[in-house]
Short mmCIF file of C-alpha atoms in Angstrom, two decimals:
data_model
loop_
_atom_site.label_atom_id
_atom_site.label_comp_id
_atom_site.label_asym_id
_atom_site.label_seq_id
_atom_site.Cartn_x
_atom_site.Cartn_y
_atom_site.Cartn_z
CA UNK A 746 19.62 -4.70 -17.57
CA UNK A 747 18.93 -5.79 -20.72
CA UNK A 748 15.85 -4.86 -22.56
CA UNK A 749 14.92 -7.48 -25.72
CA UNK A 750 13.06 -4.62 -28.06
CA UNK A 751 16.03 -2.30 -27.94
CA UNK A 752 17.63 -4.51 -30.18
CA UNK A 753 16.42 -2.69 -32.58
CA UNK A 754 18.88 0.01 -31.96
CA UNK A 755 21.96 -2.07 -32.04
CA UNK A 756 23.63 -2.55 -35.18
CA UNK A 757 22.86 -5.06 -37.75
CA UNK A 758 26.80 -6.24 -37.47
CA UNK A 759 26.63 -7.27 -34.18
CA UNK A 760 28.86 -4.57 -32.57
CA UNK A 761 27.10 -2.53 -29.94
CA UNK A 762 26.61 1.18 -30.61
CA UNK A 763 25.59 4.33 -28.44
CA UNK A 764 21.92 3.51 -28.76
CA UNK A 765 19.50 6.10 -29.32
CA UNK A 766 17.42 6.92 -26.54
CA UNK A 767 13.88 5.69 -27.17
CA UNK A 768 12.65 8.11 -24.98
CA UNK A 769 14.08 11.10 -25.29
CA UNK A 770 13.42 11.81 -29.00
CA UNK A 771 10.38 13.79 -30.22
CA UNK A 772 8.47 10.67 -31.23
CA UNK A 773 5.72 10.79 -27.82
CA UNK A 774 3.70 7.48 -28.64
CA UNK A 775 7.10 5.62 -28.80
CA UNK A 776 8.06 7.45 -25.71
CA UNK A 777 4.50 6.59 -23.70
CA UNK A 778 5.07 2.50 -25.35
CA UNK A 779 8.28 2.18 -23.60
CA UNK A 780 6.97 4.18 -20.35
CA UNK A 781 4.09 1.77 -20.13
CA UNK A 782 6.45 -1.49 -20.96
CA UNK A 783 8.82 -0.37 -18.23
CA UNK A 784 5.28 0.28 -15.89
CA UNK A 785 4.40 -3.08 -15.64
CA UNK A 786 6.30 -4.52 -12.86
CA UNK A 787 4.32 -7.97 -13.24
CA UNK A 788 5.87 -9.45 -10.19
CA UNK A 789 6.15 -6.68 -7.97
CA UNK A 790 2.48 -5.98 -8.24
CA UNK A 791 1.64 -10.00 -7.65
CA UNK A 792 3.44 -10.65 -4.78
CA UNK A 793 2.08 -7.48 -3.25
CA UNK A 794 -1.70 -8.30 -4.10
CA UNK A 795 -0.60 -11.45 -2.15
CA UNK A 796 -0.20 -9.42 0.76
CA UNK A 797 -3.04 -7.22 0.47
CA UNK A 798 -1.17 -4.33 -1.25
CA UNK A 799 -2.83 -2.92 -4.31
CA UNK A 800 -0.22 -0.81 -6.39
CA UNK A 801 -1.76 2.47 -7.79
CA UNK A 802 1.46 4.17 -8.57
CA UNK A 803 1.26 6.84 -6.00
CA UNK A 804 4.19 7.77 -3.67
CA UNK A 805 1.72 6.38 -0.58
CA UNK A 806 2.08 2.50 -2.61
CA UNK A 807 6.19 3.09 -1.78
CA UNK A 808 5.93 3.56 1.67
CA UNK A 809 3.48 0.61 2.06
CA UNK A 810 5.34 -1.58 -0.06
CA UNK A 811 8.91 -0.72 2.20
CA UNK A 812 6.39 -2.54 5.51
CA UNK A 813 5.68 -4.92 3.90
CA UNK A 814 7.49 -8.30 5.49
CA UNK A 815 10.47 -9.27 3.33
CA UNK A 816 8.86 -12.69 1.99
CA UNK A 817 10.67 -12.77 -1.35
CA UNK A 818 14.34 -13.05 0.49
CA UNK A 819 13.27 -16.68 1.37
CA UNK A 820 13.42 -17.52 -2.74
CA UNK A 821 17.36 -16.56 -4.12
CA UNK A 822 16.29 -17.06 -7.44
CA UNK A 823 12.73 -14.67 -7.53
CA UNK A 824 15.12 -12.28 -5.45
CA UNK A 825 16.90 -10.44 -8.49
CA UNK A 826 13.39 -10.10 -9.98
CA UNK A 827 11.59 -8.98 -7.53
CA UNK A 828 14.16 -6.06 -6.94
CA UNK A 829 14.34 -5.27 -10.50
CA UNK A 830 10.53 -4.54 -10.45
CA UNK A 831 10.97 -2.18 -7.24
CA UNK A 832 13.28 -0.50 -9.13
CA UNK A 833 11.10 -0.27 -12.40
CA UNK A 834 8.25 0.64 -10.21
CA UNK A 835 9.86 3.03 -8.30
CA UNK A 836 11.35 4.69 -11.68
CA UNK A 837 7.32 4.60 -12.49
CA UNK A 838 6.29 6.85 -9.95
CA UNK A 839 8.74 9.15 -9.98
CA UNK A 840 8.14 9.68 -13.35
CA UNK A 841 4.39 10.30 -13.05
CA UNK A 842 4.37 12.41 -10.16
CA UNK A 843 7.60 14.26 -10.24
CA UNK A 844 7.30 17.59 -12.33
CA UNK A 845 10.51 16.96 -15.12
CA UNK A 846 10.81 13.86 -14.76
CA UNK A 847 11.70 11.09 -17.57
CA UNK A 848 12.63 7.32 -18.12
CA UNK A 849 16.24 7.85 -20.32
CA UNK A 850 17.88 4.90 -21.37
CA UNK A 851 21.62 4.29 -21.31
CA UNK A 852 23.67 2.66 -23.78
CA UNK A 853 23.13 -0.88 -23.70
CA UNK A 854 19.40 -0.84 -22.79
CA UNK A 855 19.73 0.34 -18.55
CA UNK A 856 16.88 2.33 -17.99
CA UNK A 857 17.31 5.50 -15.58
CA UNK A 858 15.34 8.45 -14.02
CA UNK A 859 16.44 12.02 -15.28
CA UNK A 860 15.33 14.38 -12.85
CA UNK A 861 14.45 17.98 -14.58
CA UNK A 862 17.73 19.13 -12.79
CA UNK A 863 19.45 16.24 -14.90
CA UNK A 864 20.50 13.97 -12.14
CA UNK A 865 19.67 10.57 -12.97
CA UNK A 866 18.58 7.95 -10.63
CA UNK A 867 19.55 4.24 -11.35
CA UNK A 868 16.23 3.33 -9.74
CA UNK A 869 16.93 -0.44 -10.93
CA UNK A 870 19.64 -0.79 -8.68
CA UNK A 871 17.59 1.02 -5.68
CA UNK A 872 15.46 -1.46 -5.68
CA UNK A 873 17.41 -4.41 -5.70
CA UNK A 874 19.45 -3.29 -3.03
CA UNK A 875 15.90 -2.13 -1.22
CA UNK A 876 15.04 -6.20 -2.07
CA UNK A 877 18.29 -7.20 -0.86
CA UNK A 878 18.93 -5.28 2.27
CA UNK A 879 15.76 -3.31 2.62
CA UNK A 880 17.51 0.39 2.26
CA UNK A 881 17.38 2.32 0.91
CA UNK A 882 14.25 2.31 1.59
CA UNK A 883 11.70 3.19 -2.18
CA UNK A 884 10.12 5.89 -0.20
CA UNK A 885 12.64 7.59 0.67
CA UNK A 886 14.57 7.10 -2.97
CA UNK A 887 11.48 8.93 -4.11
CA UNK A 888 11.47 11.68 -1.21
CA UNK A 889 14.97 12.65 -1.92
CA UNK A 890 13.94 12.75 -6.40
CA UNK A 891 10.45 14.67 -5.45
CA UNK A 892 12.85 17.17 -2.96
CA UNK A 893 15.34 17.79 -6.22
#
């Protein structure tokens, strides 16, 4: 995935470098801005106000959002999308409910879960195979992170 504002940790010449996690330093504001940027989830939370579903960033909003019917297979190009923003959303609760647990960003701007243990989750690609394929299912990608 590639996020536009990490640019700024790329160097000026145009070769990529290890980038410096934006997260993980001891700079909190800059870590809560990128938190809140990854948060947003724009079309994940539309198409599930659509349905009914409000998103309050709870583990309960996972297991509604895994019955909801897959509507968004029908559209191949809102597909990869979609799935990113399960992914980012699922990332979001994890990291405001589970007890250690932070956004860290790998070199070249893929954002990750690190559990306090110091797995890391690639919650972006959970949820587009969960948009894909429907499994795994968020809920229980969240049930197995809360468990570790």
């Amino acid at each position: 995935m590639n996020i536009p504002f990490l640019d700024n940790w790329l160097k000026r010449n145009g070769e990529e470098q290890e980038l410096e996690d934006p997260i993980a330093d001891d700079d909190p504001e800059r870590a809560a801005a990128v938190a809140e940027l990854l948060s947003e989830c724009e079309l994940l939370r539309v198409r599930a106000g659509q349905s009914g579903l409000e998103l309050d960033d709870s583990p309960a909003s996972l297991t509604a959002l895994d019955q909801l019917p897959p509507r968004w297979r029908d559209d191949p190009e809102e597909l990869p999308w979609l799935g990113n923003d399960a992914g980012l959303y699922l990332g979001t609760v994890i990291v405001r409910t589970v007890p250690g647990a932070v956004w860290h960003i790998w070199p070249g701007g893929h954002p990750v879960v690190r559990l306090a243990s110091g797995r890391e989750i690639s919650v972006v690609e959970a949820g587009l195979e969960w948009a894909v394929n429907g499994a795994p299912q968020l809920s229980q990608v969240y049930a197995e992170a809360a468990e570790a």
